[in-house]
Tab-separated table of C-alpha atoms and ligand atoms in Angstrom:
chain	number	residue	atom	x	y	z
O	1	MET	CA	12.872	-28.915	2.807
O	2	THR	CA	12.042	-25.560	1.250
O	3	ALA	CA	14.522	-22.760	1.835
O	4	PHE	CA	13.922	-20.631	4.899
O	5	VAL	CA	15.746	-17.338	5.217
O	6	THR	CA	14.946	-14.784	7.880
O	7	ARG	CA	16.621	-11.701	9.274
O	8	PHE	CA	16.893	-9.243	12.131
O	9	ALA	CA	17.145	-5.716	10.735
O	10	PRO	CA	17.838	-3.170	13.467
O	11	SER	CA	18.611	0.514	13.115
O	12	PRO	CA	21.601	1.290	15.348
O	13	THR	CA	20.306	4.497	16.943
O	14	GLY	CA	21.075	3.534	20.538
O	15	LEU	CA	22.108	0.674	22.775
O	16	SER	CA	20.109	-2.494	22.289
O	17	HIS	CA	17.668	-3.529	24.946
O	18	LEU	CA	15.578	-6.553	25.833
O	19	GLY	CA	13.125	-5.790	23.034
O	20	HIS	CA	15.872	-6.073	20.436
O	21	ALA	CA	17.167	-9.266	22.031
O	22	PHE	CA	13.668	-10.761	21.935
O	23	SER	CA	13.137	-9.864	18.293
O	24	ALA	CA	16.550	-11.151	17.238
O	25	LEU	CA	16.156	-14.385	19.221
O	26	THR	CA	12.681	-14.979	17.788
O	27	ALA	CA	14.000	-14.807	14.220
O	28	PHE	CA	17.185	-16.705	15.058
O	29	GLU	CA	15.333	-19.581	16.724
O	30	ALA	CA	12.788	-19.743	13.891
O	31	ALA	CA	15.641	-20.167	11.409
O	32	LYS	CA	17.181	-22.852	13.586
O	33	ASP	CA	13.879	-24.738	13.926
O	34	ALA	CA	13.400	-24.625	10.159
O	35	GLY	CA	16.975	-25.623	9.378
O	36	GLY	CA	17.222	-22.256	7.615
O	37	ARG	CA	19.457	-19.202	7.471
O	38	PHE	CA	19.579	-16.166	9.735
O	39	LEU	CA	20.839	-12.789	8.540
O	40	LEU	CA	21.620	-9.592	10.373
O	41	ARG	CA	21.036	-6.431	8.357
O	42	ILE	CA	21.985	-2.968	9.528
O	43	GLU	CA	19.290	-0.453	8.565
O	44	ASP	CA	21.251	2.757	8.888
O	45	ILE	CA	19.873	4.997	6.140
O	46	ASP	CA	19.312	7.722	8.734
O	47	LEU	CA	22.863	8.972	8.882
O	48	THR	CA	22.114	11.531	11.571
O	49	ARG	CA	20.622	9.067	14.066
O	50	CYS	CA	22.560	5.866	13.370
O	51	ARG	CA	26.103	5.624	14.702
O	52	PRO	CA	28.889	3.106	14.064
O	53	GLU	CA	29.524	2.737	17.790
O	54	PHE	CA	25.918	1.615	18.305
O	55	GLU	CA	26.349	-0.917	15.508
O	56	THR	CA	29.494	-2.287	17.141
O	57	ALA	CA	27.746	-2.466	20.513
O	58	LEU	CA	24.729	-4.154	18.918
O	59	MET	CA	26.839	-6.883	17.357
O	60	GLU	CA	28.729	-7.453	20.610
O	61	ASP	CA	25.456	-7.680	22.546
O	62	LEU	CA	23.855	-10.115	20.068
O	63	ALA	CA	26.946	-12.317	20.071
O	64	TRP	CA	26.986	-12.214	23.873
O	65	ILE	CA	23.447	-13.663	24.091
O	66	GLY	CA	24.524	-16.460	21.770
O	67	LEU	CA	23.483	-15.348	18.279
O	68	ASP	CA	25.540	-15.693	15.168
O	69	TRP	CA	24.760	-14.638	11.642
O	70	GLU	CA	26.044	-14.850	8.100
O	71	LYS	CA	28.835	-12.527	7.010
O	72	PRO	CA	29.312	-10.111	5.402
O	73	VAL	CA	26.517	-8.150	6.978
O	74	ARG	CA	24.583	-5.903	4.610
O	75	ARG	CA	24.730	-2.304	5.762
O	76	GLN	CA	22.169	-0.132	4.005
O	77	SER	CA	24.280	3.029	4.112
O	78	ALA	CA	26.656	1.344	1.632
O	79	HIS	CA	23.881	0.739	-0.905
O	80	PHE	CA	22.109	4.028	-1.542
O	81	ALA	CA	22.673	3.514	-5.296
O	82	ASP	CA	20.534	0.334	-5.171
O	83	TYR	CA	17.623	2.182	-3.557
O	84	ASP	CA	18.034	4.963	-6.070
O	85	ARG	CA	17.593	2.504	-8.920
O	86	ALA	CA	14.480	1.099	-7.295
O	87	LEU	CA	13.142	4.636	-6.884
O	88	SER	CA	13.836	5.329	-10.578
O	89	LYS	CA	11.627	2.396	-11.508
O	90	LEU	CA	8.793	3.883	-9.478
O	91	ILE	CA	9.374	7.284	-11.084
O	92	ASP	CA	9.275	5.680	-14.541
O	93	LYS	CA	5.982	4.007	-13.707
O	94	GLY	CA	4.540	7.370	-12.694
O	95	VAL	CA	3.510	6.154	-9.246
O	96	VAL	CA	5.509	8.659	-7.189
O	97	TYR	CA	5.529	12.447	-7.166
O	98	ARG	CA	7.750	15.131	-5.691
O	99	CYS	CA	6.604	16.678	-2.426
O	100	PHE	CA	8.311	19.941	-1.450
O	101	ARG	CA	6.306	20.456	1.735
O	102	THR	CA	7.959	20.516	5.135
O	103	ARG	CA	6.560	18.317	7.881
O	104	LYS	CA	4.975	21.395	9.444
O	105	GLU	CA	3.347	22.401	6.166
O	106	VAL	CA	1.838	18.926	5.860
O	107	ILE	CA	0.453	19.129	9.407
O	108	ASP	CA	-0.988	22.605	8.720
O	109	GLU	CA	-2.503	21.413	5.451
O	110	ILE	CA	-4.176	18.459	7.181
O	111	ALA	CA	-5.537	20.807	9.863
O	112	ARG	CA	-6.993	23.038	7.135
O	113	ALA	CA	-8.303	20.196	4.985
O	114	PRO	CA	-8.840	17.043	7.083
O	115	HIS	CA	-10.092	15.120	4.036
O	116	LEU	CA	-6.485	15.151	2.803
O	117	ALA	CA	-5.465	12.672	5.491
O	118	VAL	CA	-6.266	9.164	6.605
O	119	ASP	CA	-5.903	7.901	10.141
O	120	GLY	CA	-2.822	5.758	9.609
O	121	PRO	CA	-0.834	3.395	11.812
O	122	GLU	CA	1.751	6.134	12.363
O	123	GLY	CA	-0.762	8.968	12.887
O	124	PRO	CA	-2.473	11.114	10.248
O	125	ALA	CA	-1.214	10.107	6.814
O	126	PHE	CA	-1.280	12.677	4.065
O	127	ILE	CA	-2.818	12.264	0.625
O	128	GLY	CA	-1.332	14.873	-1.655
O	129	ALA	CA	-1.020	15.477	-5.368
O	130	PRO	CA	1.744	16.356	-7.790
O	131	LEU	CA	2.355	20.056	-8.248
O	132	ASP	CA	1.528	21.855	-11.425
O	133	PRO	CA	4.410	20.881	-13.797
O	134	LEU	CA	5.614	24.444	-14.348
O	135	GLU	CA	5.673	25.239	-10.662
O	136	GLU	CA	7.471	21.964	-10.037
O	137	GLU	CA	10.051	22.648	-12.709
O	138	GLU	CA	10.786	26.006	-11.170
O	139	LEU	CA	11.275	24.591	-7.685
O	140	VAL	CA	13.547	21.837	-9.023
O	141	ALA	CA	15.574	24.461	-10.905
O	142	GLN	CA	15.911	26.466	-7.690
O	143	GLY	CA	17.265	23.379	-5.943
O	144	ALA	CA	14.379	23.232	-3.447
O	145	PRO	CA	14.552	19.996	-1.412
O	146	PHE	CA	11.805	17.433	-1.992
O	147	ALA	CA	10.706	13.964	-0.961
O	148	TRP	CA	9.077	11.398	-3.259
O	149	ARG	CA	5.592	10.329	-2.232
O	150	LEU	CA	3.790	7.268	-3.497
O	151	SER	CA	0.541	8.118	-5.212
O	152	VAL	CA	-1.184	5.247	-3.475
O	153	SER	CA	-4.369	5.101	-5.573
O	154	ARG	CA	-2.463	5.174	-8.871
O	155	ALA	CA	0.131	2.732	-7.529
O	156	ARG	CA	-2.524	0.215	-6.500
O	157	GLU	CA	-4.220	0.477	-9.872
O	158	ILE	CA	-0.972	-0.178	-11.735
O	159	ALA	CA	0.140	-2.952	-9.403
O	160	GLU	CA	-3.210	-4.735	-9.605
O	161	THR	CA	-3.297	-4.729	-13.392
O	162	ARG	CA	0.031	-6.575	-13.237
O	163	THR	CA	-0.418	-8.951	-10.342
O	164	GLY	CA	-4.138	-9.085	-9.546
O	165	ALA	CA	-5.590	-8.378	-6.097
O	166	LEU	CA	-2.943	-7.333	-3.584
O	167	GLN	CA	-2.596	-9.861	-0.798
O	168	PHE	CA	0.093	-11.054	1.566
O	169	THR	CA	0.621	-14.206	3.604
O	170	GLU	CA	0.775	-14.022	7.377
O	171	GLN	CA	1.486	-16.858	9.799
O	172	ASP	CA	1.272	-17.019	13.576
O	173	ILE	CA	4.614	-16.530	15.246
O	174	ASP	CA	5.129	-20.314	15.458
O	175	GLY	CA	4.535	-20.680	11.724
O	176	GLY	CA	1.010	-22.094	12.080
O	177	ASN	CA	-2.368	-20.740	10.971
O	178	GLU	CA	-1.353	-19.329	7.611
O	179	LYS	CA	-3.737	-16.698	6.223
O	180	ARG	CA	-3.978	-14.576	3.092
O	181	ILE	CA	-4.648	-10.955	3.990
O	182	ASP	CA	-5.995	-8.289	1.639
O	183	ALA	CA	-3.424	-5.518	1.539
O	184	ALA	CA	-4.668	-2.010	2.355
O	185	PRO	CA	-1.712	0.248	1.591
O	186	GLU	CA	-4.095	3.237	1.699
O	187	ILE	CA	-3.704	3.293	5.487
O	188	PHE	CA	-0.344	4.990	4.894
O	189	GLY	CA	-1.835	7.685	2.648
O	190	ASP	CA	0.652	8.833	0.039
O	191	ALA	CA	3.628	7.445	1.969
O	192	ILE	CA	7.040	9.007	1.640
O	193	ILE	CA	9.125	6.544	-0.343
O	194	ALA	CA	12.271	8.648	-0.583
O	195	ARG	CA	12.960	11.089	2.221
O	196	LYS	CA	14.401	14.526	1.577
O	197	ASP	CA	17.417	13.780	3.745
O	198	ALA	CA	18.065	10.137	2.826
O	199	GLY	CA	16.953	9.718	-0.800
O	200	THR	CA	15.182	6.526	0.251
O	201	SER	CA	12.967	5.379	3.120
O	202	TYR	CA	12.745	2.476	5.510
O	203	HIS	CA	9.953	1.022	3.365
O	204	LEU	CA	11.803	1.083	0.062
O	205	ALA	CA	15.192	-0.009	1.404
O	206	SER	CA	13.783	-2.799	3.537
O	207	VAL	CA	11.569	-4.257	0.803
O	208	PHE	CA	14.400	-4.048	-1.717
O	209	ASP	CA	16.882	-5.757	0.596
O	210	ASP	CA	14.524	-8.512	1.708
O	211	ALA	CA	14.095	-9.513	-1.923
O	212	LEU	CA	17.762	-9.088	-2.783
O	213	GLN	CA	18.810	-11.232	0.163
O	214	GLY	CA	16.249	-13.926	-0.614
O	215	VAL	CA	14.398	-13.466	2.683
O	216	THR	CA	11.493	-15.930	2.706
O	217	HIS	CA	10.159	-15.046	6.167
O	218	VAL	CA	10.010	-11.548	7.619
O	219	ILE	CA	9.752	-11.973	11.381
O	220	ARG	CA	9.409	-8.716	13.332
O	221	GLY	CA	7.443	-6.985	16.059
O	222	GLU	CA	3.711	-6.389	15.805
O	223	ASP	CA	4.447	-2.651	15.850
O	224	LEU	CA	5.404	-3.183	12.195
O	225	ARG	CA	2.399	-5.358	11.290
O	226	ALA	CA	0.799	-2.559	9.260
O	227	ALA	CA	3.957	-2.105	7.184
O	228	ALA	CA	3.248	-5.381	5.354
O	229	HIS	CA	0.306	-3.659	3.616
O	230	LEU	CA	2.543	-1.047	2.039
O	231	HIS	CA	5.430	-3.437	1.457
O	232	THR	CA	3.148	-5.749	-0.527
O	233	LEU	CA	2.302	-2.880	-2.863
O	234	LEU	CA	5.989	-1.969	-3.321
O	235	GLN	CA	6.872	-5.605	-4.047
O	236	ALA	CA	4.174	-5.780	-6.726
O	237	LEU	CA	5.318	-2.510	-8.332
O	238	LEU	CA	8.978	-3.498	-8.327
O	239	GLY	CA	8.383	-7.121	-9.360
O	240	LEU	CA	9.953	-8.440	-6.157
O	241	ALA	CA	9.271	-11.784	-4.483
O	242	ALA	CA	6.964	-11.485	-1.484
O	243	PRO	CA	8.036	-13.066	1.819
O	244	VAL	CA	5.729	-14.628	4.404
O	245	TYR	CA	5.146	-12.407	7.451
O	246	ARG	CA	5.190	-13.328	11.137
O	247	HIS	CA	4.743	-10.763	13.916
O	248	HIS	CA	5.792	-11.220	17.516
O	249	ALA	CA	4.330	-9.532	20.585
O	250	LEU	CA	6.356	-6.691	22.101
O	251	ILE	CA	8.284	-7.039	25.317
O	252	ARG	CA	6.847	-4.995	28.166
O	253	ASP	CA	8.245	-3.890	31.507
O	254	GLU	CA	6.795	-4.918	34.896
O	255	THR	CA	4.111	-2.238	34.626
O	256	GLY	CA	2.967	-3.445	31.210
O	257	LYS	CA	4.503	-0.517	29.350
O	258	ARG	CA	6.355	-1.126	26.115
O	259	LEU	CA	10.106	-0.970	26.525
O	260	ALA	CA	11.472	2.201	25.037
O	261	LYS	CA	14.995	2.960	24.000
O	262	ARG	CA	15.251	5.405	26.887
O	263	ASP	CA	14.815	2.670	29.522
O	264	LYS	CA	18.504	2.519	30.331
O	265	SER	CA	18.017	-0.262	32.865
O	266	ALA	CA	16.818	-2.647	30.167
O	267	THR	CA	19.828	-2.246	27.871
O	268	LEU	CA	21.778	-5.444	27.428
O	269	ARG	CA	24.861	-3.477	28.522
O	270	ALA	CA	23.309	-2.493	31.841
O	271	LEU	CA	22.011	-6.009	32.480
O	272	ARG	CA	25.406	-7.494	31.698
O	273	GLN	CA	27.229	-4.997	33.882
O	274	GLY	CA	24.713	-5.774	36.631
O	275	GLY	CA	25.889	-9.381	36.557
O	276	ALA	CA	23.294	-11.048	34.295
O	277	ALA	CA	24.487	-14.018	32.255
O	278	PRO	CA	23.310	-14.705	28.681
O	279	ALA	CA	21.259	-17.652	29.952
O	280	ASP	CA	19.412	-15.292	32.352
O	281	ILE	CA	18.477	-13.012	29.486
O	282	ARG	CA	17.309	-15.894	27.328
O	283	ARG	CA	15.269	-17.353	30.166
O	284	ARG	CA	13.728	-13.979	30.995
O	285	LEU	CA	12.638	-13.656	27.356
O	286	GLY	CA	11.153	-17.136	27.274
O	287	PHE	CA	13.943	-18.914	25.392
O	288	ALA	CA	14.860	-21.611	27.841
O	289	ARG	CA	17.173	-23.572	25.582
C	301	LIG	N1	14.926	-1.263	10.994
C	301	LIG	C1	13.599	-1.368	11.531
C	301	LIG	C2	13.594	-0.986	12.994
C	301	LIG	O1	14.605	-0.884	13.603
C	301	LIG	C3	13.028	-2.773	11.456
C	301	LIG	C4	12.893	-3.224	10.079
C	301	LIG	C5	12.203	-4.538	9.836
C	301	LIG	O2	12.341	-5.498	10.631
C	301	LIG	O3	11.576	-4.615	8.802
C	301	LIG	O4	12.536	-0.774	13.544
C-alpha cells in the first residue's frame, strides 16, 4: 500500500468547537481507513492570538473524543528559522518584494485604483509592485516595517518554466473522483508571504511543513479550498512535493449558519460539561463508529 500521511493543523486561538472536532475526525478516520498516519500540527505563528492554554485545551478535547496522534507534535512557533530559509529562497528567485504599506493604505489604494485588486477568496486582493530601489533602501535603513508579497505573475512564470503548467490533484472527501485542477494563484493577488509581525505567513509555513512532514493528503475544510491554488505555486517555487487535496463540508448550526468560534455553546468544553459523552459528539458529527 502506498504511504498515506494526513494531518489536522489548528491554530489555537480559542476553545475548540464542533467544527474542529469534525475536521480532526475526518482526517483521523481517513488515515485509519487507509492504514496511514495521522499528525497533529500546531499552527501558532500568530503569537498575539495563539495561546498555550488553548493548545493544552485543544489536545485534551481531541483526546477526549478519541483521537490520538504521533509525537512529538510540530509547533510552528518553534521553527521560524525554517520559514525564514524558505522565504530566502523566494527572495533569491526574485519572486517576492517588500511591501511597506499598512492594511489601511492598501485598502485606500484599492479604493483609488480598483484595477490594483482582484476579487479574491478572502476579499479584495492587492496587486502591487516593488518600490523604487532607492526609496526602498532608505525605508529599510530607517527600520520601517515591511511584509514580503509574492509577485504572482513573475512567480507563475518562473514556476512554470521549471515544472510546466501548474496543477493540483483534488479528490472527493471519500478519496474518490480524483481530478487535476488548473491552479489559479492569481485569485490571491500578490499574497503576503511573510507578514510584518510574524516573518512568515500561514501559506508559507503550512506548505513548508506539509512537505517536511511528508504529508501525502491535505484534508481540511472547504473554506480553505482556494488556498490549494496558491500552495501549488509555492510548492513549485520551493521544489516541494505536492500533496493530494480533499475538502470537507463545514459544520453548521441548526439554523444553517456556519459555526463560529464565538458560539460558546458549541465548544467541546461546554458540551462535555453539559453531560455529553464522546460517543454523542461522534454520532452528532456523523462518525458512528
Ligand atoms: N491553521 C489553519 C486554521 O486553523 C488550517 C491550516 C490547514 O489545514 O492547512 O484554519
